[in-house]
PDB file of C-alpha atoms in Angstrom:
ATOM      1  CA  UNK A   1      30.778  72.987  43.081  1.00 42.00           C
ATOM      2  CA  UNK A   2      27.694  72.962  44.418  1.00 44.00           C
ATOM      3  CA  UNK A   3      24.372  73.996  42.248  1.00 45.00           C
ATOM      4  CA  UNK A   4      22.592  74.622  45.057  1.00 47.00           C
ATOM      5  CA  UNK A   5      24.699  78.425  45.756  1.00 50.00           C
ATOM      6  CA  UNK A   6      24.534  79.552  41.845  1.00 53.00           C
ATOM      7  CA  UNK A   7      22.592  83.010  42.058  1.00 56.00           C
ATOM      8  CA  UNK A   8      20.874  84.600  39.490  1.00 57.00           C
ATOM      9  CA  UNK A   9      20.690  87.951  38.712  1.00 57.00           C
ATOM     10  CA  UNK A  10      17.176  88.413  40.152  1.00 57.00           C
ATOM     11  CA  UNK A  11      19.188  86.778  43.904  1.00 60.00           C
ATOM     12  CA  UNK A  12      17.482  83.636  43.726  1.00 61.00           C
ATOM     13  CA  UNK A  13      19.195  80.993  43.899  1.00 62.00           C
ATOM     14  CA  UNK A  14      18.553  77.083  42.414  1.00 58.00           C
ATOM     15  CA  UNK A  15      17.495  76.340  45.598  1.00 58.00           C
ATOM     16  CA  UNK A  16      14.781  78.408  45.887  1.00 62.00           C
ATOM     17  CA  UNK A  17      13.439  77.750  42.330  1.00 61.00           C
ATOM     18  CA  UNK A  18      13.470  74.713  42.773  1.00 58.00           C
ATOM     19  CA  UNK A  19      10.839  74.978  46.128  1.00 57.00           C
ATOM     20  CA  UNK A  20       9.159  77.343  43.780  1.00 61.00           C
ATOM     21  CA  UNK A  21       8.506  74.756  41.036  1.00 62.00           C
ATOM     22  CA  UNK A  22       7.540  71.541  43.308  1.00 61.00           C
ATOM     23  CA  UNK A  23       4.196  71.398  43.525  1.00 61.00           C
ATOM     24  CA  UNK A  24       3.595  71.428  39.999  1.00 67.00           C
ATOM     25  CA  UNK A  25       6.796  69.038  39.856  1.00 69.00           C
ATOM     26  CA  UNK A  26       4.711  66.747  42.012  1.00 70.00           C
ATOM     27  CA  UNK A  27       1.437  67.124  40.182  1.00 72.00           C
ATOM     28  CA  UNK A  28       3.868  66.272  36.886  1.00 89.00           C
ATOM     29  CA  UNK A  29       5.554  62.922  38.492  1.00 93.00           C
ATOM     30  CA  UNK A  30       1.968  61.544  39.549  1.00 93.00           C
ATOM     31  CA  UNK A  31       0.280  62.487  36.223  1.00 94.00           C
ATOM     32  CA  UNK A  32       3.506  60.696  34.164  1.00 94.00           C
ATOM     33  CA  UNK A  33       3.911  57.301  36.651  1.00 96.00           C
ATOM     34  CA  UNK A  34       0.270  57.041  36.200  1.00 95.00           C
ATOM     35  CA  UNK A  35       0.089  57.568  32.226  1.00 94.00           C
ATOM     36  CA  UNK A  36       3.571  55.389  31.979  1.00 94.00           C
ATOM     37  CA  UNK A  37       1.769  52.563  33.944  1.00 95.00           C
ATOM     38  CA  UNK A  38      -1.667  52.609  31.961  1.00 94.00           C
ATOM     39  CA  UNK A  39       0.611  52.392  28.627  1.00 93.00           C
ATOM     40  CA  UNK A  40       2.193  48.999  29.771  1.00 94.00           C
ATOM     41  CA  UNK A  41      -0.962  48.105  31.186  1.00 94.00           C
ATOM     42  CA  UNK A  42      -2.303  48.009  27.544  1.00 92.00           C
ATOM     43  CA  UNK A  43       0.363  46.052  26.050  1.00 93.00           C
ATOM     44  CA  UNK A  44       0.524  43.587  28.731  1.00 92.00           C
ATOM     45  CA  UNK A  45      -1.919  44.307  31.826  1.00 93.00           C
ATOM     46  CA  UNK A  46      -1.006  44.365  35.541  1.00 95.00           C
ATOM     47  CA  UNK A  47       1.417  41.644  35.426  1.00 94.00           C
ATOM     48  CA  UNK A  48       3.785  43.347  32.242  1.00 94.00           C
ATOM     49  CA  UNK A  49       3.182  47.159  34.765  1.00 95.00           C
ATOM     50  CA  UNK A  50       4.251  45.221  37.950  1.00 96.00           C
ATOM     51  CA  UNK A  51       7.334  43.149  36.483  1.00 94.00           C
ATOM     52  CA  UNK A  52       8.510  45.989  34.691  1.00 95.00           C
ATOM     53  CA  UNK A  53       8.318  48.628  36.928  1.00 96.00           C
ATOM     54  CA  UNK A  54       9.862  46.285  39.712  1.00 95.00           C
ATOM     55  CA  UNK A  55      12.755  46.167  37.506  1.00 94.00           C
ATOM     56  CA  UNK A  56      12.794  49.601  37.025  1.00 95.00           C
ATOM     57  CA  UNK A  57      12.849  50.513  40.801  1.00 96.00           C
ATOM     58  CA  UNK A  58      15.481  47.471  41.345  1.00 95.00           C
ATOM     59  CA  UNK A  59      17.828  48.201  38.166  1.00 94.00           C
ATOM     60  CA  UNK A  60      17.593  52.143  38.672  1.00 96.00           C
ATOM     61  CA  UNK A  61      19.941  52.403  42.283  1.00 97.00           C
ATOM     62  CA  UNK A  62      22.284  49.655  40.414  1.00 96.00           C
ATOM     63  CA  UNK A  63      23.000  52.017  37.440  1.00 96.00           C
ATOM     64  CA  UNK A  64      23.336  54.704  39.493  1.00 98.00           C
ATOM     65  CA  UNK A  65      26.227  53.013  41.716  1.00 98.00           C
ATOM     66  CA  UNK A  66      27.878  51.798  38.462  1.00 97.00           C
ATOM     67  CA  UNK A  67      27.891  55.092  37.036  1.00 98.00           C
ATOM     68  CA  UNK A  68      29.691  56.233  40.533  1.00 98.00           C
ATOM     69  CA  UNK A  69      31.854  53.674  40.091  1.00 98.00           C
ATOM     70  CA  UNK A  70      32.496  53.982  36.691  1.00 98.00           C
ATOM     71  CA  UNK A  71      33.277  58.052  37.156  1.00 98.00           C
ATOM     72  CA  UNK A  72      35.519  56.623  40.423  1.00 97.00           C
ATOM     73  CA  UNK A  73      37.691  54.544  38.310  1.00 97.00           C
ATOM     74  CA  UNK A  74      37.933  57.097  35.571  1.00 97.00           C
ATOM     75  CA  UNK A  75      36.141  54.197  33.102  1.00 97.00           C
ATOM     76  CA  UNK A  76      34.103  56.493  30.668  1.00 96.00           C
ATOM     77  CA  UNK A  77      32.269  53.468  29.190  1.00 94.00           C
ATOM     78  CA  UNK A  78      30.855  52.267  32.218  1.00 95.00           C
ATOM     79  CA  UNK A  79      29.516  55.275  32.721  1.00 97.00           C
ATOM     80  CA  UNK A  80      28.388  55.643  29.309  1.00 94.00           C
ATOM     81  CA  UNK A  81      26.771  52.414  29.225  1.00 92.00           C
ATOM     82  CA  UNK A  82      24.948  52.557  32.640  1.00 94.00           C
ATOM     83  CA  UNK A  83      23.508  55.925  31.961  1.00 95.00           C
ATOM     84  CA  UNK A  84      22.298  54.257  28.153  1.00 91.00           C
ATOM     85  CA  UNK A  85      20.457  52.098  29.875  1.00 90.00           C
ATOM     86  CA  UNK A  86      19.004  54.684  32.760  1.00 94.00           C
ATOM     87  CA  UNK A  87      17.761  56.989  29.591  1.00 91.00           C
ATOM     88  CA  UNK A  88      15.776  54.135  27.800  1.00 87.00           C
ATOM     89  CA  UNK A  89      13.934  52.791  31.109  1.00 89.00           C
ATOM     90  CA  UNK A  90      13.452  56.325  32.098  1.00 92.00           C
ATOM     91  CA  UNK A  91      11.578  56.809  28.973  1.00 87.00           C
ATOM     92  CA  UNK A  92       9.825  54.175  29.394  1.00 88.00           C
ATOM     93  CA  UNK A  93       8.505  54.966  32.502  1.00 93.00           C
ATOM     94  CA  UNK A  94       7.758  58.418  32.145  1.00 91.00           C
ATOM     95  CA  UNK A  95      10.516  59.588  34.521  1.00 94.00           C
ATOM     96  CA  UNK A  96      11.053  62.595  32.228  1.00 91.00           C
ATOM     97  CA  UNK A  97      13.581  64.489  34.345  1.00 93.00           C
ATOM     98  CA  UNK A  98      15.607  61.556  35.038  1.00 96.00           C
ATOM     99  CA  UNK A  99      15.919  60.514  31.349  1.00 93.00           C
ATOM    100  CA  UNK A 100      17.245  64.228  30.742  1.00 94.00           C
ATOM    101  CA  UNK A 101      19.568  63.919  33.040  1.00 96.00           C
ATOM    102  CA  UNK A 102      20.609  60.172  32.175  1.00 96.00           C
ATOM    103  CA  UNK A 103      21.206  62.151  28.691  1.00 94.00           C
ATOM    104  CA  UNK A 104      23.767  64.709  29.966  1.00 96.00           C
ATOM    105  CA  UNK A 105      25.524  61.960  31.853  1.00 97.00           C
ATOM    106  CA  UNK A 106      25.318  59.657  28.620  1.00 95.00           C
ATOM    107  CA  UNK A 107      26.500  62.581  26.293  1.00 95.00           C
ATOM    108  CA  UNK A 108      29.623  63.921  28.769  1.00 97.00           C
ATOM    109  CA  UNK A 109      30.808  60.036  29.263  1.00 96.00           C
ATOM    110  CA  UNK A 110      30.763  59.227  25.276  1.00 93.00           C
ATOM    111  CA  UNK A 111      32.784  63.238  25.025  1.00 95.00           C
ATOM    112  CA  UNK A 112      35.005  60.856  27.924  1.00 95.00           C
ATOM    113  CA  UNK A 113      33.993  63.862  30.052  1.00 95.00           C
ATOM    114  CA  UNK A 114      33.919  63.060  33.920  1.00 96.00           C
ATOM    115  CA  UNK A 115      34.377  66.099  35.274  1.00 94.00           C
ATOM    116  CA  UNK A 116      30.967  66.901  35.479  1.00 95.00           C
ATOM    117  CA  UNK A 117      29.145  63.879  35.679  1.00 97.00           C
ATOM    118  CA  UNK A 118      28.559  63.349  39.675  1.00 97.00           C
ATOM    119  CA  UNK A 119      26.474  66.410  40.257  1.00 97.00           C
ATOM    120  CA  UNK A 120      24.500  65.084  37.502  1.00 97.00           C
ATOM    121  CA  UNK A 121      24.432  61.477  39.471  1.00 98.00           C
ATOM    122  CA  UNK A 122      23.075  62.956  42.923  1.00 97.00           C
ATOM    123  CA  UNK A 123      21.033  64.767  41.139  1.00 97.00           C
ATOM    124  CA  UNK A 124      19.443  61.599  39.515  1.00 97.00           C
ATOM    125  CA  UNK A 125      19.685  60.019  42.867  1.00 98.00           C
ATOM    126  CA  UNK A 126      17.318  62.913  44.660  1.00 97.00           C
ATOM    127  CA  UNK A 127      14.818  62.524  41.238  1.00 96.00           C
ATOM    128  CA  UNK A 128      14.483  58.914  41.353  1.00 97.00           C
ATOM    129  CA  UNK A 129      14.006  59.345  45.178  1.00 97.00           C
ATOM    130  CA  UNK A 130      10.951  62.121  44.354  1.00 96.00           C
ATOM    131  CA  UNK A 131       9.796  59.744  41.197  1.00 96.00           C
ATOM    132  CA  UNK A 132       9.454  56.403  42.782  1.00 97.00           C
ATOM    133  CA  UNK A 133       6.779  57.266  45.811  1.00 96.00           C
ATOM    134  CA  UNK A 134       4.777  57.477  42.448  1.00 96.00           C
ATOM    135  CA  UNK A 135       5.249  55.013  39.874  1.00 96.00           C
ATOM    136  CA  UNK A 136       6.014  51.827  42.393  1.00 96.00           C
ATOM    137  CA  UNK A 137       2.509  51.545  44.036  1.00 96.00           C
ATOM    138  CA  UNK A 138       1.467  51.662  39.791  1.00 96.00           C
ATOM    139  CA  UNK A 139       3.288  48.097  40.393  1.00 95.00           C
ATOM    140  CA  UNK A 140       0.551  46.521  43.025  1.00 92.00           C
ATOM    141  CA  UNK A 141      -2.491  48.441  41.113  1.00 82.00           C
ATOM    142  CA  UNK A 142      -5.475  46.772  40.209  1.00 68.00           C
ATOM    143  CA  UNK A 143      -5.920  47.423  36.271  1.00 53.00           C
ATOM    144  CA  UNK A 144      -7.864  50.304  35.534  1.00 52.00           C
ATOM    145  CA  UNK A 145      -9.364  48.471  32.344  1.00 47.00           C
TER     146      UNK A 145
ATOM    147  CA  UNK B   1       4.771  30.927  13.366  1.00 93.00           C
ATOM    148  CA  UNK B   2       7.190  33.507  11.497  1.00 96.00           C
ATOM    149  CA  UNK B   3      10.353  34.477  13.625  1.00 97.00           C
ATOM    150  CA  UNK B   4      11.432  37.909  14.688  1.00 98.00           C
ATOM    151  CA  UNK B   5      14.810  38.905  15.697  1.00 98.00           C
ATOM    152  CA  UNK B   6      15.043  42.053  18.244  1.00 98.00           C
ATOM    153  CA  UNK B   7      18.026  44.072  18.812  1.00 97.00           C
ATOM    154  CA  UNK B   8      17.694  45.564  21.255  1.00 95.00           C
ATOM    155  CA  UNK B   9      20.061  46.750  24.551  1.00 90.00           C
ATOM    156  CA  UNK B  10      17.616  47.471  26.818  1.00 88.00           C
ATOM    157  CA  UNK B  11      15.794  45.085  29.284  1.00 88.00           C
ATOM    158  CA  UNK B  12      12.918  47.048  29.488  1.00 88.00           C
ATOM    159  CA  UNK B  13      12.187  47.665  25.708  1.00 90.00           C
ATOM    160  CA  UNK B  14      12.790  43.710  24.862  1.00 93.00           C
ATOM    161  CA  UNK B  15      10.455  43.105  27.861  1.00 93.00           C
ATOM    162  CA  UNK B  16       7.857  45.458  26.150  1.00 94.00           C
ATOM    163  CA  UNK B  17       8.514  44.286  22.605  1.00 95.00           C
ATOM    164  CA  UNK B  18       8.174  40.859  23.589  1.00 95.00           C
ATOM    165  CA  UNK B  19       4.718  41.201  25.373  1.00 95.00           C
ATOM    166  CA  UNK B  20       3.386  42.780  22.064  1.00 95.00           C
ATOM    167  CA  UNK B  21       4.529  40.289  19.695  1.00 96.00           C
ATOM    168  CA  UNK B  22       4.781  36.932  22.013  1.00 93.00           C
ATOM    169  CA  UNK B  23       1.909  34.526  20.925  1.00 92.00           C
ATOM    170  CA  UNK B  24       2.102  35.690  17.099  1.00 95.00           C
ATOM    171  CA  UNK B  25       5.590  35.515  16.380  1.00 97.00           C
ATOM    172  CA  UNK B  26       8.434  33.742  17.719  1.00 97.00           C
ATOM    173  CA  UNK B  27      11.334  36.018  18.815  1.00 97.00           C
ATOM    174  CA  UNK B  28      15.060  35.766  19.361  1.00 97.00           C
ATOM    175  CA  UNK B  29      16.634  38.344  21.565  1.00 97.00           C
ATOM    176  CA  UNK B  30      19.849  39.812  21.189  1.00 97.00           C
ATOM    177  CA  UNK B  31      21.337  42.380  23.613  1.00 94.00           C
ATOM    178  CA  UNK B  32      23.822  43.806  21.362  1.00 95.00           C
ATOM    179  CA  UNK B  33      24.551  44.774  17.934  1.00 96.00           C
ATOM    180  CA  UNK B  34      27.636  42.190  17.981  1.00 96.00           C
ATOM    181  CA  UNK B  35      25.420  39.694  19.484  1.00 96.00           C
ATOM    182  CA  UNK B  36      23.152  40.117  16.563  1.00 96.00           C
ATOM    183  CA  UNK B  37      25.371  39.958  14.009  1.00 96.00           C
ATOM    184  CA  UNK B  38      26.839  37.126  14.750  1.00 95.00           C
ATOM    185  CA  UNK B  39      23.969  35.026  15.029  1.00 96.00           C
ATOM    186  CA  UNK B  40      22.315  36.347  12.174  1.00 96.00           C
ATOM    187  CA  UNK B  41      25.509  36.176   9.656  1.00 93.00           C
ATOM    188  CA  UNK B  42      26.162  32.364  11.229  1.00 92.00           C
ATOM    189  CA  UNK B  43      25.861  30.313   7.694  1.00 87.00           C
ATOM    190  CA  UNK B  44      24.446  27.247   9.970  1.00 88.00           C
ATOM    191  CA  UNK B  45      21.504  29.511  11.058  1.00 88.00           C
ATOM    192  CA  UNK B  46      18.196  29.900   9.405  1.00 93.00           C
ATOM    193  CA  UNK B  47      17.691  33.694   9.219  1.00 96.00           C
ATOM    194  CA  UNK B  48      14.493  35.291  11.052  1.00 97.00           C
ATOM    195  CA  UNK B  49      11.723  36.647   8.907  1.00 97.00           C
ATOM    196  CA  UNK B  50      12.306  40.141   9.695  1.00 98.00           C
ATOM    197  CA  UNK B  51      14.323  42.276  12.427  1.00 98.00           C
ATOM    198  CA  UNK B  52      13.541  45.065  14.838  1.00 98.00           C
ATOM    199  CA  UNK B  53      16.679  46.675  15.231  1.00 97.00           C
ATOM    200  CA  UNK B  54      17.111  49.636  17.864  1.00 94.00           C
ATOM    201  CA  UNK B  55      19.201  52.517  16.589  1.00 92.00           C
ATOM    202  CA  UNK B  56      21.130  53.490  19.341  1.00 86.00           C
ATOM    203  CA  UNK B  57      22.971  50.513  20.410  1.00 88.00           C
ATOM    204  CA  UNK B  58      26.155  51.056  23.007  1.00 84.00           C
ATOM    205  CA  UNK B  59      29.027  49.666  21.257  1.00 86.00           C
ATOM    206  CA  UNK B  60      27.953  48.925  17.414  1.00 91.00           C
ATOM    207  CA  UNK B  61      24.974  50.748  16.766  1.00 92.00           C
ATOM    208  CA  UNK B  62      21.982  49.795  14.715  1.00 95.00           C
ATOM    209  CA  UNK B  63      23.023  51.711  11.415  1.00 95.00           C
ATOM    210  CA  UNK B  64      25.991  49.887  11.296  1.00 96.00           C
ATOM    211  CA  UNK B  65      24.601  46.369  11.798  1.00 97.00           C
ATOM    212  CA  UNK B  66      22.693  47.057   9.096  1.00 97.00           C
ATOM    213  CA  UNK B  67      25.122  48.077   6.859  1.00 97.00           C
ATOM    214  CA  UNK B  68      26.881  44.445   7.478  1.00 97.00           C
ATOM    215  CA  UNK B  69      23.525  42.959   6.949  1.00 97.00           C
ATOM    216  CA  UNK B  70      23.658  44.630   3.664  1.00 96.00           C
ATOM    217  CA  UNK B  71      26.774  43.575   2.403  1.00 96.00           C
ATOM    218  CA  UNK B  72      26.322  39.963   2.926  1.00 94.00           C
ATOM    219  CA  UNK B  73      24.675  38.564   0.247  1.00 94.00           C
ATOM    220  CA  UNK B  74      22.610  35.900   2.659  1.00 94.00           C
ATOM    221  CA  UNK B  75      20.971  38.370   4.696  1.00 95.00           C
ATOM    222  CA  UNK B  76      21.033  41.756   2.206  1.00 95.00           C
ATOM    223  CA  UNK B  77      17.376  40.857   1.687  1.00 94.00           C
ATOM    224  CA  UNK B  78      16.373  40.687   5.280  1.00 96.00           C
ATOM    225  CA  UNK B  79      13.499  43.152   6.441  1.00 97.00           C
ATOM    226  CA  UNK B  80      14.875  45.389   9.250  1.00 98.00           C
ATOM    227  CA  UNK B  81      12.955  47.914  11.054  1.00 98.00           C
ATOM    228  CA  UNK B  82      14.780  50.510  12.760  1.00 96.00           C
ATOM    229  CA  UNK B  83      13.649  51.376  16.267  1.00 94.00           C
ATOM    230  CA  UNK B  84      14.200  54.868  17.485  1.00 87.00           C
ATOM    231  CA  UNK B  85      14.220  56.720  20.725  1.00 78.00           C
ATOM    232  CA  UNK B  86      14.499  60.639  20.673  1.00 67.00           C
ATOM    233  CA  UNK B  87      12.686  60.824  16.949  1.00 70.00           C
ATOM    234  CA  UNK B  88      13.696  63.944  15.553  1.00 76.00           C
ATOM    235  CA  UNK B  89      12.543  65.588  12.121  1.00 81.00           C
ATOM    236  CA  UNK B  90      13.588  63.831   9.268  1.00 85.00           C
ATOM    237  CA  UNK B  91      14.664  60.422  10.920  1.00 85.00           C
ATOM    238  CA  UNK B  92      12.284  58.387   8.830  1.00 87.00           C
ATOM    239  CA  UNK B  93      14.115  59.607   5.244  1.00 91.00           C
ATOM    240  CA  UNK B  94      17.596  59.502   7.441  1.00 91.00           C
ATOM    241  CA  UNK B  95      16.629  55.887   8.191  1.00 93.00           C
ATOM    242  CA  UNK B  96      15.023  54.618   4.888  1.00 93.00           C
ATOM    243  CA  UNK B  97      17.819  56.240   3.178  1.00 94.00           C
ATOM    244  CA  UNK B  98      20.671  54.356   5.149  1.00 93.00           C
ATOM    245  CA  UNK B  99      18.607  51.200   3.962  1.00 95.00           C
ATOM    246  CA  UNK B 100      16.070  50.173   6.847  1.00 97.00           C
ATOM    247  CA  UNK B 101      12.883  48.927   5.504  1.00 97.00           C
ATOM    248  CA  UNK B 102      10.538  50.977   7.877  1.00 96.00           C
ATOM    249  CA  UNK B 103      10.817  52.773  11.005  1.00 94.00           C
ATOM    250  CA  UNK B 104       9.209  53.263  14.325  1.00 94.00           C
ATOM    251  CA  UNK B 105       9.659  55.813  16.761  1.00 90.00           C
ATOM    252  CA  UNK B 106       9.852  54.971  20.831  1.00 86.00           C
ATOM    253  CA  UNK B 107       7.943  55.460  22.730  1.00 83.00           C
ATOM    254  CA  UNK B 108       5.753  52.795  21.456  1.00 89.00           C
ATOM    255  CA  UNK B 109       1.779  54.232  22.593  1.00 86.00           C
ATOM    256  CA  UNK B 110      -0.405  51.670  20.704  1.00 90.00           C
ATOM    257  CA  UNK B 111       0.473  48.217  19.449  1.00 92.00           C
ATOM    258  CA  UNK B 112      -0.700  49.268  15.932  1.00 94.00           C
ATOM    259  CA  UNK B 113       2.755  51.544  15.757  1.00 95.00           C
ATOM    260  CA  UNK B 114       4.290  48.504  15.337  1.00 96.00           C
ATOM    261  CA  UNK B 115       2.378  45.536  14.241  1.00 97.00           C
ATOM    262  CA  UNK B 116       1.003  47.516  10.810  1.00 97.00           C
ATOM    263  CA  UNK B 117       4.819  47.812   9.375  1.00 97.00           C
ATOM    264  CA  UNK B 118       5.752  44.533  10.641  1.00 97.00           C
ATOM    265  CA  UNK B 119       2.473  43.147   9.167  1.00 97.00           C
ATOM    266  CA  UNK B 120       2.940  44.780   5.749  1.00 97.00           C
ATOM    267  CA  UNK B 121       6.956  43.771   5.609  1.00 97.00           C
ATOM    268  CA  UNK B 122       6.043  40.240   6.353  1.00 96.00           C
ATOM    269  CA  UNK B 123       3.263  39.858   3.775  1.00 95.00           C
ATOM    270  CA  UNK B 124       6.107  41.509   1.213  1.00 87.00           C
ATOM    271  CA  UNK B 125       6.690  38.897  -1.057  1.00 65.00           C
ATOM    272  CA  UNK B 126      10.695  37.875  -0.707  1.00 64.00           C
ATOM    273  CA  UNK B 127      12.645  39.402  -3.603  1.00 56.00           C
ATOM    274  CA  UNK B 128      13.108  36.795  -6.031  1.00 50.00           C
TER     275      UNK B 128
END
């Protein structure tokens, strides 16, 4: 099913509240890449930001694919276990909508729930495609302190 | 240098932990509660001076590490502080009740979160 056709009862539909929300989505992603960056700047300047959030942008697509997988081969703990992971980084990085959604996925797979966990997967994939024009370039900036 | 054990399943969080506390105190890393358990219940192994234990663990989770720490008489002593992600009301007495010695919510925003409990737990004098 797709989300994108649900209609509410005032006609919208997801789609279009969605376009309605995105500039202050936008605003939101730069503000928390930024903030999530200066707080592993202090622990650890430039060089703990820029390892971590490399790993972050490399380890992110990997989960993703071996939560697909996991839902593919019906293995609930895979899925389980790859979203875990996606929902601590996320935090970490101040990908807020992504570690919601890495929730849901986390929650359904330890219910052994796979029904509804691939909408929930593209759905990380297009906010981790929105989030990272923000918080990777955080990985090559000069320390603000 | 007083040693640390961290338990702790995620790559980023032992990345973070260990810039914070690398220099002052040596850590070992474990990736899992199983991991953890077994190293730290191994009768050939000195025991760390304290742990950091993360809560949600995939697999065996922190509370229940701890609970095995508890019953053996070698490590029942051991400081453990329980790490927490999604801190909800009322974690703190959940956690000191199931028998953590402190506990400290993530996100981690200033080193001082951490380093006062682990501080004041390591200047504890041991139980006789």
């Amino acid at each position: 099913m797709s989300g994108d056709r649900e209609v509410t009862a005032g006609g919208e539909t997801r789609y279009d509240r969605e376009v309605a929300a995105a500039p202050a989505r936008e605003l939101d992603r730069e503000a928390q890449a930024r903030a999530a960056a200066e707080r592993l700047r202090r622990f650890g300047g430039q060089a703990l930001a820029h390892d971590m959030i490399e790993m972050f942008v490399e380890d992110t697509p990997l989960r993703i694919a071996t939560a697909r997988e996991g839902v593919v081969q019906g293995d609930a703990g895979a899925v389980e276990h790859a979203a875990h992971s996606m929902k601590g980084s996320c935090a970490q990085f101040g990908a807020t909508t992504m570690q919601r959604l890495a929730l849901e996925v986390e929650m359904l797979a330890k219910r052994r729930d796979l029904a509804d966990v691939a909408p929930l997967l593209e759905e990380l994939v297009r906010e981790f495609a929105a989030y990272r024009p923000f918080i990777e370039p955080e990985a090559r900036r000069p320390s603000q302190s | 240098m007083k040693t640390i054990a961290v338990v702790e399943d995620n790559a980023d969080n032992r990345m973070l932990l260990k810039a914070i506390l690398t220099g002052t105190y040596e850590l070992r890393e474990y990736a899992s509660g199983h991991h953890a358990l077994a190293a730290l219940t191994a009768p050939d192994r000195s025991l760390p001076d304290l742990v950091l234990m993360d809560i949600s663990l995939v697999g065996m989770d922190g509370v229940e590490v701890l609970r095995r720490l508890r019953a053996d008489p070698r490590t029942r002593a051991l400081p453990v502080i329980a790490l927490t992600a999604n801190a909800m009301h009322g974690d703190r007495e959940r956690y000191l009740a199931a028998g953590f010695d402190d506990y400290v919510p993530k996100p981690i925003d200033e080193e001082e979160q951490l380093l006062e409990p682990v501080e004041r737990l390591l200047a504890r004098r041991p139980p006789a």
